[in-house]
XYZ file of N, CA, C and O in Angstrom:
700
model
N 77.184 267.115 142.119
C 76.854 266.208 143.195
C 76.472 264.866 142.590
O 75.732 264.805 141.630
N 76.990 263.794 143.126
C 76.651 262.460 142.650
C 75.375 261.991 143.314
O 74.936 262.530 144.322
N 74.789 260.931 142.724
C 73.560 260.402 143.286
C 73.789 259.944 144.710
O 74.903 259.607 145.095
N 72.728 259.891 145.489
C 72.829 259.603 146.909
C 72.965 258.133 147.228
O 73.182 257.296 146.365
N 72.802 257.819 148.491
C 72.927 256.454 148.977
C 71.957 255.543 148.240
O 70.861 255.934 147.886
N 72.373 254.344 148.043
C 71.513 253.364 147.404
C 71.668 253.319 145.897
O 71.178 252.417 145.267
N 72.336 254.279 145.307
C 72.537 254.258 143.859
C 73.537 253.159 143.531
O 74.446 252.885 144.288
N 73.326 252.540 142.395
C 74.243 251.480 142.003
C 74.505 251.554 140.521
O 73.756 252.152 139.773
N 75.618 250.942 140.101
C 75.922 250.858 138.684
C 76.154 252.215 138.058
O 76.813 253.078 138.629
N 75.597 252.400 136.867
C 75.855 253.596 136.073
C 75.430 254.883 136.760
O 76.013 255.926 136.517
N 74.444 254.840 137.637
C 73.969 256.065 138.284
C 75.054 256.767 139.090
O 75.043 257.990 139.207
N 75.972 256.009 139.642
C 77.023 256.631 140.445
C 78.003 257.420 139.584
O 78.732 258.254 140.096
N 78.002 257.168 138.268
C 78.864 257.911 137.345
C 78.160 259.124 136.743
O 78.760 259.870 135.976
N 76.896 259.308 137.050
C 76.105 260.402 136.497
C 75.828 261.431 137.585
O 75.949 261.134 138.769
N 75.447 262.632 137.179
C 75.176 263.700 138.137
C 73.685 263.865 138.356
O 72.896 263.714 137.426
N 73.322 264.202 139.581
C 71.938 264.474 139.924
C 71.843 265.931 140.341
O 72.576 266.378 141.224
N 70.937 266.687 139.695
C 70.812 268.107 140.028
C 69.857 268.311 141.201
O 69.311 267.353 141.756
N 69.646 269.549 141.584
C 68.821 269.887 142.751
C 67.368 269.451 142.596
O 66.673 269.250 143.583
N 66.895 269.292 141.354
C 65.526 268.848 141.098
C 65.430 267.327 141.027
O 64.360 266.790 140.737
N 66.537 266.634 141.246
C 66.538 265.175 141.219
C 66.645 264.594 139.822
O 66.413 263.402 139.625
N 67.011 265.400 138.837
C 67.158 264.923 137.469
C 68.565 264.361 137.307
O 69.551 265.045 137.583
N 68.649 263.109 136.881
C 69.928 262.443 136.672
C 70.366 262.695 135.236
O 69.617 262.431 134.297
N 71.581 263.212 135.071
C 72.126 263.498 133.737
C 73.428 262.718 133.574
O 74.330 262.829 134.390
N 73.488 261.982 132.474
C 74.688 261.217 132.149
C 75.310 261.845 130.911
O 74.613 262.189 129.965
N 76.623 261.988 130.928
C 77.316 262.604 129.799
C 78.431 261.699 129.317
O 78.969 260.881 130.070
N 78.780 261.877 128.045
C 79.918 261.193 127.455
C 79.949 259.708 127.708
O 78.945 259.006 127.565
N 81.105 259.222 128.114
C 81.307 257.784 128.310
C 80.524 257.241 129.497
O 80.448 256.035 129.690
N 79.930 258.114 130.308
C 79.143 257.669 131.459
C 77.721 257.286 131.083
O 76.985 256.775 131.927
N 77.339 257.531 129.839
C 75.997 257.133 129.400
C 75.971 255.631 129.125
O 76.682 255.144 128.257
N 75.139 254.920 129.859
C 75.045 253.472 129.626
C 74.130 253.176 128.442
O 73.239 253.958 128.113
N 74.358 252.034 127.822
C 73.475 251.588 126.754
C 72.108 251.263 127.344
O 72.004 250.749 128.460
N 71.080 251.585 126.603
C 69.722 251.264 127.019
C 69.542 249.748 126.962
O 70.086 249.091 126.086
N 68.779 249.178 127.899
C 68.504 247.736 127.850
C 67.690 247.374 126.594
O 67.096 248.244 125.951
N 67.655 246.098 126.280
C 66.859 245.619 125.154
C 65.384 245.936 125.390
O 64.898 245.848 126.506
N 64.712 246.292 124.322
C 63.285 246.608 124.407
C 62.474 245.601 123.599
O 61.714 245.976 122.721
N 62.661 244.332 123.869
C 61.856 243.301 123.228
C 60.570 243.204 124.032
O 60.560 242.666 125.136
N 59.501 243.758 123.480
C 58.285 243.846 124.267
C 57.052 243.833 123.378
O 57.130 244.034 122.176
N 55.933 243.639 124.022
C 54.642 243.625 123.352
C 53.923 244.938 123.624
O 53.868 245.405 124.761
N 53.384 245.541 122.571
C 52.605 246.771 122.725
C 51.263 246.467 123.370
O 50.813 245.310 123.391
N 50.609 247.491 123.881
C 49.304 247.307 124.519
C 48.289 246.666 123.588
O 47.396 245.956 124.038
N 48.424 246.900 122.267
C 47.467 246.310 121.322
C 47.786 244.860 120.988
O 47.093 244.229 120.195
N 48.847 244.295 121.590
C 49.205 242.900 121.376
C 50.257 242.680 120.311
O 50.816 241.590 120.206
N 50.565 243.693 119.510
C 51.612 243.554 118.498
C 52.979 243.715 119.156
O 53.090 244.161 120.297
N 54.031 243.351 118.424
C 55.390 243.454 118.958
C 55.960 244.838 118.704
O 55.747 245.420 117.639
N 56.697 245.347 119.680
C 57.417 246.597 119.484
C 58.702 246.278 118.742
O 59.434 245.358 119.113
N 59.002 247.040 117.691
C 60.214 246.850 116.905
C 61.220 247.927 117.283
O 61.073 249.085 116.883
N 62.267 247.578 118.048
C 63.263 248.575 118.442
C 63.916 249.281 117.255
O 64.327 250.430 117.366
N 63.992 248.619 116.117
C 64.589 249.243 114.923
C 63.779 250.454 114.466
O 64.314 251.347 113.813
N 62.516 250.514 114.840
C 61.660 251.625 114.418
C 62.075 252.954 115.044
O 61.675 254.018 114.569
N 62.869 252.924 116.107
C 63.304 254.154 116.771
C 64.820 254.348 116.710
O 65.340 255.318 117.258
N 65.518 253.451 116.033
C 66.980 253.547 115.928
C 67.371 254.865 115.269
O 66.798 255.276 114.275
N 68.337 255.566 115.851
C 68.803 256.840 115.319
C 67.973 258.033 115.760
O 68.293 259.167 115.430
N 66.919 257.776 116.522
C 66.086 258.855 117.049
C 66.372 259.019 118.542
O 66.858 258.107 119.195
N 66.026 260.181 119.056
C 65.984 260.348 120.502
C 64.710 259.640 120.944
O 63.657 259.791 120.313
N 64.798 258.860 121.988
C 63.637 258.118 122.479
C 63.328 258.553 123.904
O 64.182 258.453 124.790
N 62.120 259.047 124.110
C 61.650 259.397 125.447
C 60.797 258.232 125.926
O 59.807 257.877 125.289
N 61.218 257.616 127.014
C 60.534 256.450 127.569
C 59.887 256.873 128.882
O 60.572 257.354 129.789
N 58.571 256.692 128.962
C 57.843 257.064 130.167
C 57.232 255.818 130.800
O 56.497 255.084 130.149
N 57.555 255.581 132.061
C 57.018 254.456 132.829
C 55.780 254.947 133.569
O 55.843 255.938 134.291
N 54.661 254.239 133.414
C 53.401 254.714 133.956
C 52.476 253.548 134.302
O 52.699 252.416 133.898
N 51.422 253.869 135.035
C 50.360 252.919 135.337
C 49.040 253.654 135.400
O 48.990 254.829 135.804
N 47.961 252.986 135.018
C 46.639 253.624 135.060
C 46.203 253.920 136.493
O 45.370 254.782 136.730
N 46.800 253.236 137.446
C 46.496 253.367 138.870
C 47.249 254.517 139.536
O 47.104 254.766 140.725
N 48.053 255.236 138.762
C 48.995 256.227 139.290
C 48.483 257.656 139.054
O 48.520 258.139 137.925
N 48.012 258.359 140.098
C 47.513 259.731 139.910
C 48.526 260.690 139.271
O 48.158 261.458 138.382
N 49.823 260.684 139.656
C 50.761 261.581 138.978
C 50.922 261.249 137.486
O 51.211 262.133 136.679
N 50.727 259.974 137.124
C 50.801 259.590 135.710
C 49.666 260.249 134.933
O 49.853 260.721 133.805
N 48.502 260.283 135.537
C 47.357 260.969 134.903
C 47.659 262.458 134.754
O 47.376 263.066 133.733
N 48.259 263.036 135.786
C 48.533 264.475 135.788
C 49.549 264.870 134.726
O 49.459 265.954 134.146
N 50.528 264.008 134.431
C 51.573 264.379 133.488
C 51.280 263.972 132.037
O 51.999 264.379 131.127
N 50.253 263.183 131.793
C 49.990 262.645 130.451
C 49.855 263.742 129.395
O 50.439 263.639 128.306
N 49.120 264.801 129.691
C 48.946 265.879 128.706
C 50.269 266.581 128.413
O 50.528 266.978 127.268
N 51.126 266.717 129.418
C 52.434 267.350 129.221
C 53.350 266.470 128.370
O 54.102 266.979 127.538
N 53.278 265.153 128.577
C 54.064 264.236 127.751
C 53.601 264.315 126.296
O 54.420 264.407 125.381
N 52.298 264.286 126.083
C 51.757 264.367 124.719
C 52.128 265.689 124.062
O 52.531 265.717 122.888
N 52.044 266.778 124.794
C 52.396 268.090 124.231
C 53.881 268.140 123.867
O 54.250 268.682 122.814
N 54.736 267.551 124.699
C 56.168 267.516 124.396
C 56.425 266.636 123.181
O 57.239 266.983 122.313
N 55.739 265.524 123.088
C 55.854 264.649 121.916
C 55.488 265.412 120.643
O 56.233 265.409 119.660
N 54.354 266.091 120.659
C 53.906 266.835 119.479
C 54.897 267.950 119.119
O 55.147 268.204 117.954
N 55.476 268.582 120.128
C 56.402 269.702 119.900
C 57.782 269.261 119.414
O 58.497 270.059 118.808
N 58.167 268.002 119.663
C 59.543 267.580 119.354
C 59.646 266.473 118.310
O 60.747 266.171 117.855
N 58.561 265.876 117.910
C 58.666 264.713 117.016
C 59.273 265.057 115.663
O 59.894 264.203 115.035
N 59.147 266.293 115.209
C 59.770 266.700 113.950
C 61.281 266.895 114.091
O 61.967 267.140 113.105
N 61.794 266.773 115.315
C 63.235 266.883 115.566
C 63.880 265.500 115.677
O 64.999 265.366 116.170
N 63.160 264.469 115.221
C 63.696 263.112 115.315
C 63.548 262.521 116.697
O 64.409 261.773 117.161
N 62.446 262.842 117.358
C 62.181 262.358 118.711
C 60.974 261.427 118.674
O 59.941 261.762 118.093
N 61.124 260.265 119.276
C 60.026 259.312 119.417
C 59.708 259.159 120.905
O 60.584 259.351 121.751
N 58.471 258.831 121.199
C 58.049 258.577 122.576
C 57.538 257.145 122.660
O 56.941 256.626 121.721
N 57.759 256.527 123.815
C 57.261 255.191 124.085
C 56.880 255.119 125.553
O 57.685 255.448 126.424
N 55.665 254.703 125.822
C 55.252 254.457 127.198
C 55.561 253.019 127.573
O 55.565 252.128 126.719
N 55.838 252.801 128.838
C 55.960 251.440 129.358
C 55.002 251.341 130.537
O 55.205 251.958 131.579
N 53.938 250.589 130.323
C 52.895 250.426 131.317
C 53.271 249.284 132.250
O 53.514 248.170 131.800
N 53.327 249.561 133.556
C 53.726 248.530 134.523
C 52.600 248.243 135.516
O 51.713 249.071 135.742
N 52.664 247.025 136.102
C 51.756 246.587 137.185
C 50.313 246.954 136.892
O 49.639 247.561 137.723
N 49.826 246.566 135.748
C 48.498 246.994 135.317
C 47.785 245.864 134.606
O 48.376 244.834 134.289
N 46.514 246.077 134.339
C 45.725 245.182 133.497
C 45.616 245.841 132.133
O 45.470 247.059 132.036
N 45.696 245.030 131.079
C 45.731 245.559 129.717
C 44.531 246.459 129.411
O 44.696 247.543 128.863
N 43.318 246.044 129.792
C 42.135 246.847 129.466
C 42.148 248.195 130.193
O 41.775 249.223 129.616
N 42.624 248.226 131.426
C 42.716 249.494 132.160
C 43.780 250.406 131.542
O 43.599 251.619 131.457
N 44.890 249.806 131.120
C 45.959 250.581 130.484
C 45.484 251.161 129.149
O 45.734 252.333 128.844
N 44.780 250.362 128.360
C 44.268 250.851 127.077
C 43.262 251.978 127.288
O 43.276 252.978 126.567
N 42.400 251.845 128.283
C 41.418 252.896 128.575
C 42.122 254.179 129.030
O 41.702 255.282 128.670
N 43.181 254.044 129.804
C 43.946 255.199 130.270
C 44.523 255.974 129.088
O 44.457 257.192 129.039
N 45.115 255.258 128.142
C 45.752 255.909 126.993
C 44.762 256.597 126.060
O 45.091 257.616 125.465
N 43.584 256.033 125.932
C 42.578 256.549 125.003
C 42.333 258.045 125.224
O 41.926 258.464 126.293
N 42.637 258.842 124.208
C 42.411 260.275 124.280
C 43.460 261.055 125.064
O 43.378 262.270 125.149
N 44.434 260.358 125.661
C 45.471 261.056 126.432
C 46.768 261.203 125.647
O 47.361 262.266 125.640
N 47.239 260.092 125.031
C 48.496 260.122 124.295
C 48.332 259.428 122.951
O 47.528 258.508 122.814
N 49.118 259.871 121.970
C 49.036 259.277 120.636
C 50.226 258.379 120.317
O 50.242 257.723 119.290
N 51.220 258.336 121.191
C 52.377 257.462 120.975
C 52.089 256.099 121.618
O 51.230 255.977 122.492
N 52.804 255.051 121.184
C 52.519 253.697 121.683
C 53.078 253.444 123.081
O 53.977 254.149 123.547
N 52.533 252.413 123.705
C 53.047 251.936 124.987
C 53.193 250.425 124.924
O 52.378 249.740 124.298
N 54.232 249.932 125.598
C 54.381 248.496 125.748
C 53.741 248.076 127.064
O 53.562 248.884 127.979
N 53.386 246.813 127.130
C 52.708 246.242 128.286
C 53.724 245.455 129.096
O 54.317 244.494 128.613
N 53.967 245.881 130.333
C 54.966 245.282 131.215
C 54.350 245.022 132.590
O 54.739 245.636 133.583
N 53.342 244.117 132.661
C 52.623 243.933 133.927
C 53.507 243.445 135.066
O 53.238 243.750 136.226
N 54.577 242.735 134.768
C 55.472 242.241 135.812
C 56.621 243.178 136.132
O 57.487 242.847 136.936
N 56.657 244.354 135.493
C 57.695 245.375 135.712
C 59.099 244.908 135.325
O 60.090 245.466 135.786
N 59.206 243.905 134.455
C 60.518 243.401 134.025
C 61.328 244.483 133.331
O 62.498 244.689 133.641
N 60.698 245.207 132.395
C 61.422 246.270 131.686
C 61.808 247.401 132.634
O 62.897 247.949 132.534
N 60.901 247.745 133.541
C 61.208 248.803 134.506
C 62.464 248.437 135.304
O 63.359 249.269 135.484
N 62.550 247.205 135.739
C 63.722 246.776 136.499
C 64.962 246.731 135.611
O 66.052 247.103 136.057
N 64.809 246.317 134.338
C 65.943 246.325 133.404
C 66.492 247.742 133.222
O 67.691 247.935 133.050
N 65.600 248.734 133.258
C 65.992 250.136 133.096
C 66.375 250.777 134.432
O 66.615 251.972 134.499
N 66.397 249.983 135.513
C 66.728 250.466 136.852
C 65.714 251.501 137.348
O 66.074 252.497 137.967
N 64.439 251.240 137.043
C 63.338 252.073 137.529
C 62.548 251.238 138.532
O 61.773 250.360 138.142
N 62.751 251.463 139.818
C 61.979 250.710 140.812
C 60.488 251.010 140.657
O 60.110 252.161 140.404
N 59.635 250.003 140.774
C 58.197 250.216 140.612
C 57.612 251.290 141.535
O 56.610 251.900 141.216
N 58.264 251.563 142.669
C 57.756 252.598 143.580
C 58.194 254.000 143.170
O 57.904 254.956 143.874
N 58.894 254.140 142.038
C 59.296 255.477 141.583
C 58.573 255.860 140.287
O 59.103 256.572 139.456
N 57.346 255.414 140.169
C 56.518 255.717 139.002
C 55.694 256.956 139.325
O 55.164 257.049 140.433
N 55.557 257.905 138.415
C 56.050 257.888 137.047
C 57.550 258.174 136.993
O 58.117 258.780 137.897
N 58.145 257.724 135.911
C 59.550 258.001 135.639
C 59.700 258.177 134.133
O 58.995 257.547 133.356
N 60.621 259.042 133.746
C 60.840 259.328 132.333
C 62.334 259.296 132.052
O 63.124 259.847 132.825
N 62.696 258.639 130.958
C 64.097 258.570 130.527
C 64.206 259.153 129.129
O 63.306 258.976 128.310
N 65.322 259.803 128.880
C 65.626 260.283 127.536
C 66.835 259.500 127.057
O 67.891 259.516 127.694
N 66.644 258.795 125.953
C 67.678 257.957 125.350
C 68.232 258.709 124.146
O 67.468 259.185 123.298
N 69.551 258.835 124.049
C 70.127 259.594 122.930
C 70.043 258.807 121.620
O 69.606 257.649 121.596
N 70.458 259.434 120.539
C 70.351 258.821 119.207
C 71.219 257.583 119.052
O 71.043 256.804 118.122
N 72.156 257.387 119.966
C 73.028 256.219 119.946
C 72.522 255.100 120.845
O 73.213 254.110 121.056
N 71.333 255.270 121.419
C 70.769 254.236 122.278
C 71.335 254.214 123.681
O 71.324 253.186 124.357
N 71.797 255.378 124.156
C 72.386 255.479 125.494
C 71.511 256.362 126.387
O 70.944 257.354 125.932
N 71.436 256.028 127.650
C 70.623 256.776 128.608
C 71.292 258.114 128.904
O 72.410 258.165 129.410
N 70.590 259.206 128.575
C 71.123 260.554 128.778
C 70.546 261.219 130.027
O 71.260 261.906 130.748
N 69.239 261.023 130.261
C 68.561 261.736 131.340
C 67.518 260.821 131.973
O 66.838 260.082 131.266
N 67.388 260.911 133.298
C 66.387 260.131 134.023
C 65.683 261.059 135.009
O 66.333 261.783 135.765
N 64.355 261.020 134.986
C 63.541 261.790 135.925
C 62.613 260.794 136.612
O 61.781 260.174 135.956
N 62.754 260.636 137.924
C 61.945 259.666 138.670
C 60.863 260.374 139.470
O 60.780 260.239 140.685
N 60.062 261.121 138.758
C 58.935 261.833 139.357
C 58.078 262.359 138.214
O 58.465 262.291 137.055
N 56.947 262.917 138.561
C 56.082 263.566 137.574
C 56.846 264.732 136.940
O 57.612 265.423 137.618
N 56.634 264.933 135.640
C 57.330 266.025 134.953
C 56.348 266.785 134.074
O 55.398 266.209 133.546
N 56.575 268.063 133.956
C 55.738 268.951 133.134
C 56.461 269.300 131.845
O 57.696 269.227 131.766
N 55.711 269.741 130.858
C 56.269 270.079 129.555
C 57.380 271.117 129.667
O 58.415 270.991 129.019
N 57.184 272.136 130.487
C 58.190 273.196 130.576
C 59.529 272.691 131.121
O 60.569 273.307 130.891
N 59.529 271.579 131.822
C 60.768 270.972 132.301
C 61.283 269.901 131.333
O 62.492 269.783 131.121
N 60.382 269.117 130.762
C 60.768 268.010 129.896
C 61.231 268.462 128.517
O 62.264 267.987 128.021
N 60.508 269.367 127.903
C 60.835 269.739 126.523
C 62.262 270.259 126.356
O 62.968 269.825 125.439
N 62.761 271.142 127.232
C 64.165 271.576 127.067
C 65.163 270.423 127.208
O 66.183 270.400 126.518
N 64.883 269.472 128.086
C 65.763 268.318 128.247
C 65.794 267.487 126.963
O 66.860 267.059 126.503
N 64.617 267.260 126.385
C 64.511 266.485 125.147
C 65.216 267.220 124.007
O 65.992 266.626 123.250
N 64.974 268.514 123.884
C 65.590 269.298 122.808
C 67.106 269.337 122.929
O 67.818 269.323 121.914
N 67.611 269.371 124.151
C 69.063 269.363 124.352
C 69.662 268.064 123.830
O 70.672 268.069 123.122
N 69.068 266.936 124.158
C 69.578 265.647 123.690
C 69.375 265.524 122.175
O 70.260 265.035 121.465
N 68.266 266.022 121.651
C 68.007 265.957 120.209
C 69.027 266.764 119.418
O 69.362 266.411 118.282
N 69.547 267.825 120.002
C 70.511 268.688 119.310
C 71.907 268.073 119.247
O 72.764 268.564 118.514
N 72.147 267.006 119.988
C 73.488 266.414 120.061
C 73.928 265.695 118.798
O 75.114 265.599 118.539
N 73.009 265.123 118.051
C 73.409 264.357 116.880
C 73.798 262.941 117.242
O 73.515 262.442 118.319
N 74.504 262.288 116.319
C 74.894 260.884 116.472
C 76.414 260.782 116.524
O 77.108 261.446 115.766
N 76.925 259.937 117.410
C 78.368 259.703 117.492
C 78.850 258.971 116.246
O 78.092 258.262 115.586
N 80.117 259.064 115.964
C 80.718 258.366 114.819
C 80.807 256.869 115.079
O 80.826 256.072 114.159
N 80.867 256.466 116.354
C 80.973 255.044 116.699
C 79.784 254.617 117.545
O 79.889 254.395 118.738
N 78.595 254.499 116.912
C 77.387 254.186 117.672
C 77.493 252.867 118.432
O 78.221 251.967 118.030
N 76.743 252.815 119.528
C 76.691 251.618 120.359
C 75.946 250.540 119.593
O 74.914 250.792 119.010
N 76.456 249.329 119.625
C 75.748 248.197 118.994
C 74.540 247.858 119.837
O 74.566 247.961 121.042
N 73.490 247.402 119.205
C 72.341 247.036 120.012
C 71.261 246.577 119.260
O 70.497 246.360 118.617
């Protein structure tokens, strides 16, 4: 089944399952947008630091109750998969830096970028009203999976492991 009404661009070429998980395969996987961004601590995020890894990108806000509920599951999945060449990155939207930093403290050990204007969320085609949202980017920098709702470890970890098991294409996407 293809995505429903209102889908645009690459989403119409990807499949959506009964749980609302969007899966893109083969040539239907779009390249991930540029991630030129500032981390919550004020330093710059270096996209080269995750090149060749599976990247799990989670869009969140400190004001979002489902984001609080899923944080421990995201951290547990990160800890369980990072030795498989998996990196995690949070993207904090529509928030104040001090509230976002307080939210992360003791919840997650992976970094988050600060996107108060939701520019990155829109670049990734994540409407601000669909937070939390999680994307799995393959080792070639292409969007493999999108979940626009709260997710638990038992659902996320198999998705991440599946993409991690794919390896790297012979003709990686430039980026």
